[in-house]
XYZ file of C-alpha atoms in Angstrom:
394
model
C -25.755 3.112 61.660
C -23.958 5.903 59.796
C -22.234 5.366 56.490
C -18.942 6.432 58.060
C -19.071 3.693 60.708
C -16.930 0.702 59.839
C -19.500 -2.088 59.586
C -18.144 -5.486 60.575
C -19.153 -8.335 58.268
C -19.006 -12.038 59.054
C -18.641 -14.110 55.889
C -19.855 -17.707 56.142
C -17.903 -19.818 53.653
C -18.727 -23.333 52.400
C -15.031 -23.789 51.552
C -11.821 -22.152 52.699
C -10.019 -22.002 49.372
C -12.001 -20.412 46.558
C -10.791 -17.678 44.196
C -14.255 -16.182 43.710
C -15.000 -15.982 47.425
C -11.553 -14.545 48.072
C -12.239 -11.800 45.517
C -15.551 -10.984 47.199
C -13.850 -10.670 50.593
C -11.306 -8.314 49.018
C -14.151 -6.307 47.514
C -15.819 -5.912 50.899
C -12.568 -4.820 52.525
C -11.835 -2.305 49.772
C -15.329 -0.871 50.268
C -14.476 -0.108 53.889
C -15.997 -3.056 55.722
C -14.232 -4.920 58.517
C -14.343 -8.590 57.523
C -13.824 -11.914 59.253
C -14.973 -15.391 58.213
C -15.996 -18.814 59.390
C -15.271 -21.579 56.890
C -15.427 -25.293 56.255
C -12.553 -27.145 54.621
C -12.809 -29.568 51.696
C -10.292 -32.090 50.416
C -10.450 -30.887 46.805
C -10.282 -27.184 47.613
C -8.148 -25.123 45.269
C -7.606 -21.421 44.862
C -6.932 -18.641 47.302
C -7.884 -18.366 50.968
C -9.656 -15.126 51.995
C -7.429 -12.321 53.259
C -9.178 -11.937 56.605
C -9.241 -13.686 59.996
C -10.841 -17.139 59.592
C -12.314 -19.555 62.110
C -12.378 -23.134 60.790
C -15.588 -25.107 61.345
C -14.401 -28.572 60.300
C -14.190 -30.588 57.094
C -17.054 -31.459 54.749
C -17.124 -33.707 51.689
C -18.355 -33.037 48.176
C -21.976 -34.101 47.692
C -22.442 -35.443 51.242
C -25.631 -33.502 51.955
C -26.846 -35.629 54.882
C -23.521 -35.487 56.703
C -23.192 -31.810 55.836
C -26.363 -31.004 57.769
C -24.840 -32.675 60.823
C -21.679 -30.609 60.319
C -23.761 -27.424 60.113
C -25.541 -28.219 63.346
C -22.234 -28.988 65.068
C -20.866 -25.621 63.925
C -23.705 -23.494 65.338
C -21.983 -22.742 68.652
C -18.679 -21.617 67.130
C -20.517 -19.607 64.488
C -22.712 -17.877 67.062
C -19.632 -16.581 68.866
C -18.480 -15.021 65.584
C -21.985 -13.688 64.881
C -21.965 -11.753 68.158
C -18.771 -9.935 67.110
C -20.199 -8.605 63.835
C -22.903 -6.311 62.523
C -23.848 -8.078 59.283
C -23.829 -11.716 58.117
C -22.861 -12.552 54.515
C -23.518 -16.201 53.645
C -22.274 -17.888 50.484
C -25.096 -20.186 49.298
C -28.224 -21.443 51.037
C -26.612 -23.992 53.354
C -24.413 -21.311 54.914
C -27.413 -18.979 55.148
C -29.181 -21.734 57.088
C -26.204 -21.944 59.446
C -26.347 -18.161 59.874
C -30.053 -18.274 60.762
C -29.481 -21.012 63.340
C -26.506 -19.194 64.857
C -28.168 -15.773 65.073
C -31.440 -16.778 66.740
C -32.424 -14.012 69.151
C -29.731 -11.678 67.815
C -30.602 -8.676 65.687
C -28.106 -9.412 62.878
C -29.197 -8.854 59.265
C -28.391 -11.602 56.756
C -27.310 -11.423 53.108
C -27.069 -14.508 50.885
C -24.866 -14.727 47.802
C -25.726 -17.364 45.202
C -23.036 -18.513 42.788
C -24.548 -21.892 41.874
C -27.985 -23.429 41.625
C -27.882 -27.226 41.745
C -29.999 -29.817 39.929
C -31.515 -30.880 43.271
C -32.989 -27.406 43.718
C -35.113 -27.709 40.558
C -35.773 -31.460 40.736
C -39.072 -33.250 41.353
C -39.572 -35.284 44.502
C -37.088 -34.202 47.137
C -36.558 -30.977 45.205
C -39.934 -29.670 46.410
C -38.847 -30.087 50.032
C -35.506 -28.416 49.309
C -37.277 -25.456 47.710
C -39.669 -25.145 50.660
C -36.740 -24.915 53.078
C -34.846 -22.520 50.838
C -37.910 -20.295 50.488
C -38.028 -19.904 54.267
C -34.311 -19.081 54.330
C -34.462 -16.473 51.563
C -37.534 -14.788 53.055
C -35.419 -14.109 56.142
C -32.614 -12.449 54.181
C -32.364 -8.718 53.702
C -30.640 -9.055 50.311
C -29.756 -11.613 47.654
C -26.490 -11.182 45.747
C -26.610 -13.106 42.456
C -23.599 -13.804 40.256
C -25.777 -13.889 37.141
C -29.074 -12.243 36.263
C -30.424 -15.628 35.163
C -30.679 -16.798 38.767
C -33.454 -14.292 39.389
C -35.784 -16.674 37.512
C -35.241 -19.307 40.185
C -36.015 -17.030 43.122
C -38.919 -15.173 41.536
C -40.604 -17.995 39.587
C -39.585 -21.218 41.336
C -39.524 -19.968 44.936
C -41.900 -17.027 44.591
C -39.878 -14.765 46.904
C -39.478 -11.015 46.520
C -36.311 -10.489 48.575
C -34.352 -7.574 47.039
C -31.608 -8.801 44.688
C -28.382 -7.334 43.327
C -26.396 -8.882 40.458
C -22.612 -8.861 40.958
C -21.036 -10.942 38.209
C -17.852 -12.970 38.628
C -15.794 -10.454 36.714
C -12.071 -10.037 37.242
C -10.571 -7.371 39.522
C -9.955 -4.131 37.640
C -6.296 -3.881 38.710
C -5.568 -7.439 37.559
C -7.317 -6.836 34.230
C -5.437 -3.588 33.629
C -2.117 -5.289 34.366
C -2.871 -8.091 31.895
C -3.927 -5.671 29.157
C -0.809 -3.564 29.683
C 1.451 -6.612 29.481
C -0.340 -8.008 26.410
C -1.226 -5.206 23.984
C -3.502 -6.382 21.154
C -1.987 -7.606 17.894
C -5.069 -7.468 15.732
C -3.332 -8.203 12.463
C -1.876 -11.558 13.458
C -3.186 -14.654 11.726
C -4.259 -17.788 13.570
C -1.611 -20.406 14.220
C 0.428 -21.515 11.216
C 2.778 -24.473 11.220
C 1.022 -26.009 14.237
C -2.489 -27.120 15.212
C -4.939 -24.575 16.588
C -5.025 -25.083 20.374
C -8.355 -25.208 22.197
C -8.249 -24.703 25.974
C -10.667 -26.171 28.492
C -9.974 -24.924 32.018
C -11.635 -25.179 35.426
C -13.702 -27.985 36.931
C -13.703 -30.706 34.269
C -17.243 -31.945 34.736
C -18.756 -32.084 31.226
C -18.309 -35.479 29.470
C -19.694 -33.928 26.283
C -16.727 -31.545 26.155
C -14.254 -34.401 26.433
C -15.923 -36.311 23.625
C -15.981 -33.275 21.337
C -12.303 -32.506 21.910
C -11.378 -36.165 21.470
C -13.350 -36.461 18.227
C -12.030 -33.176 16.848
C -8.360 -33.770 17.598
C -8.391 -37.373 16.394
C -10.171 -36.477 13.139
C -7.902 -33.520 12.323
C -4.715 -33.738 14.431
C -2.853 -31.520 11.991
C -5.403 -28.740 12.564
C -6.466 -29.037 16.214
C -5.032 -29.890 19.611
C -6.374 -29.314 23.108
C -5.015 -28.121 26.448
C -6.875 -29.161 29.625
C -6.267 -27.800 33.113
C -8.249 -28.238 36.312
C -9.449 -31.266 38.198
C -11.615 -34.254 37.283
C -15.066 -33.850 38.863
C -16.998 -36.806 40.242
C -20.037 -35.858 38.145
C -18.144 -37.287 35.169
C -18.581 -40.763 36.650
C -22.329 -40.267 36.974
C -22.450 -39.550 33.242
C -20.567 -42.737 32.379
C -17.084 -41.251 32.095
C -14.954 -42.886 34.775
C -11.295 -42.318 35.603
C -10.171 -44.934 33.073
C -12.077 -43.440 30.154
C -11.004 -39.954 31.201
C -7.401 -41.100 31.192
C -7.918 -42.709 27.787
C -9.011 -39.355 26.377
C -6.207 -37.537 28.127
C -3.813 -40.084 26.651
C -4.873 -38.849 23.231
C -1.521 -37.505 21.928
C -3.285 -34.369 20.726
C -4.653 -33.513 24.193
C -2.359 -32.119 26.878
C -3.565 -32.316 30.483
C -1.720 -29.911 32.794
C -3.390 -30.856 36.068
C -4.801 -28.428 38.599
C -3.947 -24.743 38.588
C -4.231 -21.704 40.842
C -6.350 -18.674 39.942
C -5.414 -15.956 39.212
C -1.667 -16.680 39.347
C -1.669 -19.346 36.610
C -4.211 -17.700 34.309
C -1.776 -15.751 32.110
C 0.300 -18.824 31.223
C -2.808 -20.929 30.562
C -4.616 -18.479 28.325
C -1.514 -17.431 26.442
C -0.922 -21.082 25.510
C -4.204 -21.469 23.568
C -6.002 -19.929 20.586
C -9.627 -20.647 21.547
C -11.434 -21.412 24.817
C -14.056 -24.126 25.238
C -16.929 -22.710 27.317
C -19.532 -25.419 26.794
C -21.994 -26.656 29.380
C -25.469 -28.196 29.343
C -28.179 -25.876 27.920
C -30.704 -27.057 30.511
C -32.064 -25.631 33.760
C -30.380 -24.747 36.075
C -26.985 -24.875 34.334
C -28.101 -22.661 31.449
C -28.610 -19.751 33.875
C -24.935 -19.646 34.842
C -22.128 -17.485 33.526
C -18.704 -19.033 33.846
C -15.404 -17.567 34.981
C -14.013 -18.743 31.643
C -16.182 -16.218 29.835
C -14.675 -13.229 31.650
C -11.148 -14.648 31.556
C -11.259 -15.341 27.816
C -12.577 -11.832 27.155
C -9.689 -10.359 29.144
C -7.031 -12.447 27.383
C -8.573 -11.913 23.949
C -9.290 -15.575 23.221
C -12.375 -16.432 21.134
C -14.883 -18.715 22.864
C -16.828 -21.823 21.901
C -20.199 -22.222 23.650
C -23.435 -24.175 23.258
C -26.640 -22.519 22.141
C -29.169 -21.917 24.912
C -26.672 -20.938 27.627
C -26.095 -17.519 29.160
C -22.510 -17.325 27.924
C -23.667 -18.167 24.396
C -26.028 -15.188 24.452
C -23.142 -12.858 25.321
C -20.837 -14.435 22.726
C -23.439 -13.915 20.004
C -24.196 -10.374 21.155
C -20.543 -9.297 20.946
C -19.587 -11.679 18.088
C -16.558 -13.047 19.944
C -16.727 -16.738 19.166
C -18.637 -19.765 17.932
C -22.017 -20.860 19.275
C -22.575 -24.558 18.615
C -26.054 -25.642 17.576
C -27.447 -29.026 18.660
C -26.133 -31.727 20.960
C -24.392 -34.138 18.583
C -20.706 -34.619 19.376
C -19.830 -35.246 15.721
C -21.817 -32.230 14.551
C -20.166 -30.042 17.163
C -16.718 -31.175 16.024
C -17.720 -30.443 12.422
C -18.974 -26.935 13.298
C -15.665 -26.142 14.984
C -13.692 -27.578 12.084
C -15.648 -25.507 9.537
C -14.630 -22.138 11.012
C -12.364 -20.028 8.841
C -9.306 -17.959 9.675
C -11.373 -14.873 8.826
C -13.884 -15.750 11.551
C -11.100 -16.173 14.083
C -9.609 -12.791 13.173
C -13.016 -11.082 13.416
C -13.626 -12.578 16.856
C -10.194 -11.419 17.968
C -10.833 -7.863 16.774
C -14.178 -7.762 18.554
C -12.641 -9.081 21.769
C -10.062 -6.316 21.836
C -12.824 -3.751 21.290
C -14.764 -4.854 24.360
C -15.058 -2.169 27.047
C -13.394 -3.230 30.332
C -16.712 -3.314 32.199
C -17.690 -6.419 30.221
C -15.074 -8.590 31.937
C -13.686 -6.594 34.892
C -15.155 -5.021 37.998
C -15.660 -1.267 37.700
C -18.373 0.082 40.034
C -19.689 -3.203 41.457
C -17.912 -2.704 44.784
C -19.657 0.637 45.323
C -23.058 -0.795 44.395
C -22.607 -3.757 46.740
C -21.359 -1.539 49.568
C -24.350 0.763 49.229
C -26.759 -2.188 49.297
C -25.089 -3.747 52.355
C -25.126 -0.460 54.262
C -28.838 -0.154 53.522
C -29.462 -3.661 54.911
C -27.368 -2.880 57.999
C -29.264 0.373 58.531
C -32.606 -1.433 58.335
C -31.519 -3.722 61.167
C -31.635 -0.785 63.585
C -35.378 -0.495 62.914
C -37.399 -2.851 65.210
C -39.695 -3.601 62.275
C -36.758 -5.154 60.400
C -36.364 -8.009 62.886
C -40.090 -8.771 62.642
C -39.943 -8.700 58.836
C -37.042 -11.114 58.418
C -38.050 -13.626 61.103
């Protein structure tokens, strides 16, 4: 298949509305691919639908893995019709890659899997071993892995023992969007941190870390004249598993020094959110597999020039230390974390701000990733014309 031929790509989506997936579809289209999608719907979906033709496969529920398998099997027929119309299959996460393999049986269609999350189940004992055995078989049948963070390579190379070629494409922001934000908000490096009001700490996204809530609650109650917090996103069910139910969440949100703004849309609401805060909380558990991740908040805060707060041992913390653009909290104590935040000086905040505005755009925005991904996908598509390729991936 020549480079000039418009390769048609079928994207298999675990959810219809997702800002990251929508950006990837846009990236593929801008690189010259013809794109369509099959997608499941979810009740708590938020974000942007992909800008391509979409065939809906039904509705799935968060965490319902047993029922999800039944939904995947029921969707094989509809997916196979879409598979026949396209040259290349691009699955988001392992469950959609499994659907692709079932739907393409007997068809010479190369498969690419993108991984944006690795779940606790995938590295767990017990059932985790069976999950990894299935996933190993799936990945061995892929022509390429696209990873949103380099840390995920440890899982595939060490935990699964697979050597499928991999390409890292981080969840950076579109270059045009980043340039527009920078143009509208030129740096003011000489400004001091907030005076006459508390310093505002923002926590945005999926609100799934009870530890974060407790730190913000402790900090703002102990020093309400110095700190307040702004929360935006939606309450994740994993909070309940950690002992934080809706009532206790509401109790924290009812803290007069914490403002909860509800769910938001990315990227449309990002400017207003980030411009309303002075620092961004980017804390998550420093344990496998979560510690391998890099969050959208990291790239967004870099773009908007907002210093970050992260926990030691996480991928984002490594980047924050490397560029000196925020505070890395040591230890797991809520009280100690609140104290470490409280002890930061205005001089530290100003230094972090200066370093943020010195960051080159490629740190937080997409520059040449689309070209690199396009080249890798064309190579996978070209391999599919070789009879040996079908034997290698099946």
